[in-house]
PDB file of C-alpha atoms in Angstrom:
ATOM      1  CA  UNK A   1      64.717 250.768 120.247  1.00  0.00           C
ATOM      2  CA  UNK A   2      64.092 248.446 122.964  1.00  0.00           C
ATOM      3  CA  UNK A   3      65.856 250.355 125.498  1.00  0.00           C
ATOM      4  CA  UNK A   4      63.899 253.569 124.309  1.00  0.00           C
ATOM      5  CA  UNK A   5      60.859 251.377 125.202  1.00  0.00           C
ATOM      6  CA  UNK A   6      61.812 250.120 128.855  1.00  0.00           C
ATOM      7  CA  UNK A   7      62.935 253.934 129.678  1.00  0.00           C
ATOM      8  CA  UNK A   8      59.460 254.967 128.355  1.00  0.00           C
ATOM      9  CA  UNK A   9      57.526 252.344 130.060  1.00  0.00           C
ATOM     10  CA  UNK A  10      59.308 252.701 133.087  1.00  0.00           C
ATOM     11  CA  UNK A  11      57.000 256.416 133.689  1.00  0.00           C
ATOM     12  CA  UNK A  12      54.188 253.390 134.123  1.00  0.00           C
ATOM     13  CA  UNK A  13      53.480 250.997 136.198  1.00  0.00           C
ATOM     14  CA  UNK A  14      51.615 247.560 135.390  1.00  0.00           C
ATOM     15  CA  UNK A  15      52.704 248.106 131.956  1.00  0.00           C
ATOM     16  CA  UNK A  16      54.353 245.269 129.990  1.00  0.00           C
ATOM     17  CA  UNK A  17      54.794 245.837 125.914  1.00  0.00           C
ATOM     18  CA  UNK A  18      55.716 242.831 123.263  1.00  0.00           C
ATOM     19  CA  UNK A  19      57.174 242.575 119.708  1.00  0.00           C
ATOM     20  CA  UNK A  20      54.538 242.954 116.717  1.00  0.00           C
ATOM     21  CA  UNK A  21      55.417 241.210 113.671  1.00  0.00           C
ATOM     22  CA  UNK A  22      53.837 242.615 110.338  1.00  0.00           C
ATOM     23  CA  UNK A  23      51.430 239.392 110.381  1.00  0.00           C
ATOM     24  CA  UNK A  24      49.497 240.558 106.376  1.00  0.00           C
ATOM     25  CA  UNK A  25      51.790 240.045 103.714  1.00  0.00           C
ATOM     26  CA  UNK A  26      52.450 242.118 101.157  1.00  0.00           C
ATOM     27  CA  UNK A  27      50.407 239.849  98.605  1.00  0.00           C
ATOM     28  CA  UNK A  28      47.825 239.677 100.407  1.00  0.00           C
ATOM     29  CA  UNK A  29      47.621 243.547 101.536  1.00  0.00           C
ATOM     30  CA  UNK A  30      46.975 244.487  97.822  1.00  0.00           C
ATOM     31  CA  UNK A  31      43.599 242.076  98.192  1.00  0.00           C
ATOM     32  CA  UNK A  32      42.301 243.402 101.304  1.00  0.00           C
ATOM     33  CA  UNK A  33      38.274 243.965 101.348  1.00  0.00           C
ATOM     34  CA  UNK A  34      36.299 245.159 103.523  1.00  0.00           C
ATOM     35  CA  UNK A  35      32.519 245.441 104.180  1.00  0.00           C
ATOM     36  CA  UNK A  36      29.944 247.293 105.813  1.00  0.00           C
ATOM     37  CA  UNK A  37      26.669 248.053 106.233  1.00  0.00           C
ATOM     38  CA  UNK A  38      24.698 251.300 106.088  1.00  0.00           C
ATOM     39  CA  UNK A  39      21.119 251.775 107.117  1.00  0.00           C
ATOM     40  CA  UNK A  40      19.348 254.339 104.342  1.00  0.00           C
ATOM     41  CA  UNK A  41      16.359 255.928 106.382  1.00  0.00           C
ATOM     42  CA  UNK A  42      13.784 256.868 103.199  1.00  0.00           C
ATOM     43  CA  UNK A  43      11.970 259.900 103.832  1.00  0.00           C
ATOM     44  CA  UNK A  44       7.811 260.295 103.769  1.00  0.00           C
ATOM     45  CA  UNK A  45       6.948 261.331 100.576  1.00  0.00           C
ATOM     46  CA  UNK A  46       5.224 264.882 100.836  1.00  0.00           C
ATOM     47  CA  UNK A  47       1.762 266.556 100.045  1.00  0.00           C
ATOM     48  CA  UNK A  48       2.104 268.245  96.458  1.00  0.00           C
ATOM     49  CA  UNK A  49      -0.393 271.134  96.296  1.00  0.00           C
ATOM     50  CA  UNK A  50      -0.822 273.366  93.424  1.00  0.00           C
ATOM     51  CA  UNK A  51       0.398 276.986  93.748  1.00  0.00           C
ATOM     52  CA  UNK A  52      -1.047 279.921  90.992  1.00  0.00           C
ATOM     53  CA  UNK A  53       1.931 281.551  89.448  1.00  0.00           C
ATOM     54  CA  UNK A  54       0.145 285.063  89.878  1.00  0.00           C
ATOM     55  CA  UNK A  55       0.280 284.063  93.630  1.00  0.00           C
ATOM     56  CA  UNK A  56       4.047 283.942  93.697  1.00  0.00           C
ATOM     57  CA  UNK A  57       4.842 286.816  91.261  1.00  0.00           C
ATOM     58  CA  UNK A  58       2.735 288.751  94.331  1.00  0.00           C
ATOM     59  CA  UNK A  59       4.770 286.918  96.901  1.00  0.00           C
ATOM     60  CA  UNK A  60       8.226 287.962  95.023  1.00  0.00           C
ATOM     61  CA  UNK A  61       6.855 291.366  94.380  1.00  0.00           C
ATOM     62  CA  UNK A  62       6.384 292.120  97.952  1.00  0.00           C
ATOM     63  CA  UNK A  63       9.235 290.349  98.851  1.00  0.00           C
ATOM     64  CA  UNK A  64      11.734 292.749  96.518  1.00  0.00           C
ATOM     65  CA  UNK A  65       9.997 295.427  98.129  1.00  0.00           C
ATOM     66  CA  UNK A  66      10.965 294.550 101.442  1.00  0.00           C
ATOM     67  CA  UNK A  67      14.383 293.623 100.539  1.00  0.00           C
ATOM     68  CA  UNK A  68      14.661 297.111  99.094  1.00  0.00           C
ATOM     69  CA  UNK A  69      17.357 298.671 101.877  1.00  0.00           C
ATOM     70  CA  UNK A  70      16.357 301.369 103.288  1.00  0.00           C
ATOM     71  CA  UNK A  71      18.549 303.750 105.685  1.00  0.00           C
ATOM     72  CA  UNK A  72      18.176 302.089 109.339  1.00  0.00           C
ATOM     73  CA  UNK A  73      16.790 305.348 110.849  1.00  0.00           C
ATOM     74  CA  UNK A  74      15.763 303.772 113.919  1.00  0.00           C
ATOM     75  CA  UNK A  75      19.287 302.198 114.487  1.00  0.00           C
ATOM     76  CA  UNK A  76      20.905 305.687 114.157  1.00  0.00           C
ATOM     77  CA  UNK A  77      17.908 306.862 116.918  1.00  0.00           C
ATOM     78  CA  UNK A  78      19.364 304.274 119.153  1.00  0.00           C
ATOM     79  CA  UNK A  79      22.637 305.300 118.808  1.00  0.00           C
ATOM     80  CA  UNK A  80      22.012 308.640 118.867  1.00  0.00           C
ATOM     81  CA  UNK A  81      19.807 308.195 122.355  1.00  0.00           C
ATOM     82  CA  UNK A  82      22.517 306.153 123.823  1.00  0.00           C
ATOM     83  CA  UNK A  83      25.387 308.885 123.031  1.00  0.00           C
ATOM     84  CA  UNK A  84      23.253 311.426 124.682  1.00  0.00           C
ATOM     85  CA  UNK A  85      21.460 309.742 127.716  1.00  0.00           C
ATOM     86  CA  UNK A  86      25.297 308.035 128.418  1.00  0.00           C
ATOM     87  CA  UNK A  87      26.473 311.818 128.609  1.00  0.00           C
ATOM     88  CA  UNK A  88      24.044 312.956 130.924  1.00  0.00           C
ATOM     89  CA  UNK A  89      24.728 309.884 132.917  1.00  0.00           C
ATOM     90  CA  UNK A  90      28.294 310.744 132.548  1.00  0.00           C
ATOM     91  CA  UNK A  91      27.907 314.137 134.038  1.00  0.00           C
ATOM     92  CA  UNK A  92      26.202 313.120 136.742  1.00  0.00           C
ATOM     93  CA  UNK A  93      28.450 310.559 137.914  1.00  0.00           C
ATOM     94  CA  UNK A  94      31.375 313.125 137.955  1.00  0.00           C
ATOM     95  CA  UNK A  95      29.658 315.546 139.635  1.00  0.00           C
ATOM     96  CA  UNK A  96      29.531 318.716 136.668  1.00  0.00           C
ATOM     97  CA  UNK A  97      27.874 321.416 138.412  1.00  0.00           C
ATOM     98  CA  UNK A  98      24.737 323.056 137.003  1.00  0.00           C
ATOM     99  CA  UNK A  99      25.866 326.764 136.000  1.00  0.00           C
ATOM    100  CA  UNK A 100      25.108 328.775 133.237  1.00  0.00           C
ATOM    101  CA  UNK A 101      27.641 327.449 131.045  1.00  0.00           C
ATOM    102  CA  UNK A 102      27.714 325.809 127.703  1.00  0.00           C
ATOM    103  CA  UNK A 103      28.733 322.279 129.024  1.00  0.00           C
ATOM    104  CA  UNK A 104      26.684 322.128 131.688  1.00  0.00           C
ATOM    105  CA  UNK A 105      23.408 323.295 129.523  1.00  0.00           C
ATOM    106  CA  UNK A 106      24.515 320.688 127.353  1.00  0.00           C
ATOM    107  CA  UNK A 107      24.910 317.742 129.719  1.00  0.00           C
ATOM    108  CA  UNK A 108      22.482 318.468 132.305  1.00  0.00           C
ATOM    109  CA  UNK A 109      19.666 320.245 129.340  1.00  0.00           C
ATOM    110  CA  UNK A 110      20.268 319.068 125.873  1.00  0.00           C
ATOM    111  CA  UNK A 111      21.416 315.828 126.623  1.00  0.00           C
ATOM    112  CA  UNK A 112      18.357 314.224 128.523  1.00  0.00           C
ATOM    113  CA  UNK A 113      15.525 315.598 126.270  1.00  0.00           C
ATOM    114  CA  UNK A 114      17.689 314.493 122.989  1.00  0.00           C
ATOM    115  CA  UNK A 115      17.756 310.917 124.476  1.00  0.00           C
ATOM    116  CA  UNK A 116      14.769 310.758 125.766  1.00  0.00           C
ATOM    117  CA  UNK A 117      13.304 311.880 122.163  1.00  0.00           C
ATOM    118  CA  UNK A 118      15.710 309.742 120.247  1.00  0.00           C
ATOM    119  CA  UNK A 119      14.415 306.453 122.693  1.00  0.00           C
ATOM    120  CA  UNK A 120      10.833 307.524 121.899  1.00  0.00           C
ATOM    121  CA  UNK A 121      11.373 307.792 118.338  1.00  0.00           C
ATOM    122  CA  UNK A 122      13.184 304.447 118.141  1.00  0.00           C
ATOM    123  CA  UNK A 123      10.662 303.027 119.658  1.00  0.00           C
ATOM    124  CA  UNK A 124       8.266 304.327 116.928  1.00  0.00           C
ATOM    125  CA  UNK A 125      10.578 303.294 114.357  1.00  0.00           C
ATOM    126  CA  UNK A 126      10.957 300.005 115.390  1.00  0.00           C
ATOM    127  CA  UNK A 127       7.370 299.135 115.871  1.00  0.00           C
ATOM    128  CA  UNK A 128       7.159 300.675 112.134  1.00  0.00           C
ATOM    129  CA  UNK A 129       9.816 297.694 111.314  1.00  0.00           C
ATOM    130  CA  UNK A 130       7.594 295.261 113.528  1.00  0.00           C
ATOM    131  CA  UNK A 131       4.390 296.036 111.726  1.00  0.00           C
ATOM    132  CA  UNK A 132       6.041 295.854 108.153  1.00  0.00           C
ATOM    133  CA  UNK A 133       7.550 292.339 108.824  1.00  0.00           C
ATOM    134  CA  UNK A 134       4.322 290.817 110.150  1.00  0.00           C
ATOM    135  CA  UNK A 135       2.808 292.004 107.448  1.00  0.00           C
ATOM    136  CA  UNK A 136       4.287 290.371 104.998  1.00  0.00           C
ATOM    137  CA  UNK A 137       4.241 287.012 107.041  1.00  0.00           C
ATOM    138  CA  UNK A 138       0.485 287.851 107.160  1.00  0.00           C
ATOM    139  CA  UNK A 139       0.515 288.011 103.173  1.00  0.00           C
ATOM    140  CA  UNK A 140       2.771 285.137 102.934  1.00  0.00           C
ATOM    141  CA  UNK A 141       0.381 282.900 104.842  1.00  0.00           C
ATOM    142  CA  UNK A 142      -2.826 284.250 102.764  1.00  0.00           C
ATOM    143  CA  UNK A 143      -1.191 282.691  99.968  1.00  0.00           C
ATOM    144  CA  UNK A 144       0.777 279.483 100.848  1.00  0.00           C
ATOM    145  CA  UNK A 145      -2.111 277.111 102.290  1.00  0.00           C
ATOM    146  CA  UNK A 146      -0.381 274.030 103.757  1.00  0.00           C
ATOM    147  CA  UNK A 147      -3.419 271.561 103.580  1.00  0.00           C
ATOM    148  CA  UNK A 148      -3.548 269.454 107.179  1.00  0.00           C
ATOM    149  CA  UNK A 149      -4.384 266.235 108.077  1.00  0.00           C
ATOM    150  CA  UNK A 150      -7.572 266.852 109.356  1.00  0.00           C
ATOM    151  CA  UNK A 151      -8.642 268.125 105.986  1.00  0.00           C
ATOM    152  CA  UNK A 152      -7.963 265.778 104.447  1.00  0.00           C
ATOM    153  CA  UNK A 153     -10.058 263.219 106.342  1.00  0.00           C
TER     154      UNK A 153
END
């Protein structure tokens, strides 16, 4: 073992290792202790206010109803905007000459006014989405009044 230890040690220099002995007896390893100290922080105790249960049946009421799933419409619009702008894009980068041919009605016809509508509607869609989830913050904060310091000074 030793000689396992000099040809380790020898990688290193200003290195120098010594014998260990097992310095706790067994007895007395059954009877170790140990101790330690934790600090416990207590948190401030809160403001109770009182809340009307009509006021949350409203508050779950809405909340179910915007939880409700609906289709994402405008996330298809997106998509759908993307797929077609990204093809006109496409043709022009590769240089599809305008004819009077189905592709290049498609690419250089179809393609722009589809994404251009599906961006506009998206956009509609989305500030729909907006409007609905402010809303309902808006309703949530008519009911839930946290009362302030000031008032209650």
């Amino acid at each position: 073992m030793e000689q396992m230890d000099d040809e380790i040690y020898q990688a290193f220099s200003n290195v120098t290792s010594e014998e260990s002995g097992n310095v706790i007896s067994d007895e007395n390893n059954r009877n170790l202790q140990y101790k330690d100290i934790y600090n416990i922080h207590v948190p401030k105790s809160r403001d109770k206010i009182v809340l009307d249960i009509g006021s949350i049946e409203k508050l779950q009421k809405e909340c179910k109803e915007i939880k409700q799933a609906k289709f994402p419409y405008a996330e298809v619009c997106l998509g759908v905007a993307s797929l077609l702008l990204g093809a006109f894009l496409s043709a022009l980068i590769s240089q599809v000459t305008y004819e009077l041919k189905f592709l290049s009605i498609l690419f250089y016809s179809i393609c722009p006014v589809g994404g251009i509508g599906c961006s506009v509607a998206y956009w509609f869609l989305r500030k729909n989405n907006m409007a609905d989830a402010k809303k309902l913050a808006d309703y949530v904060e008519e009911y839930l009044i946290i009362p302030t310091e000031e008032s209650e000074e």
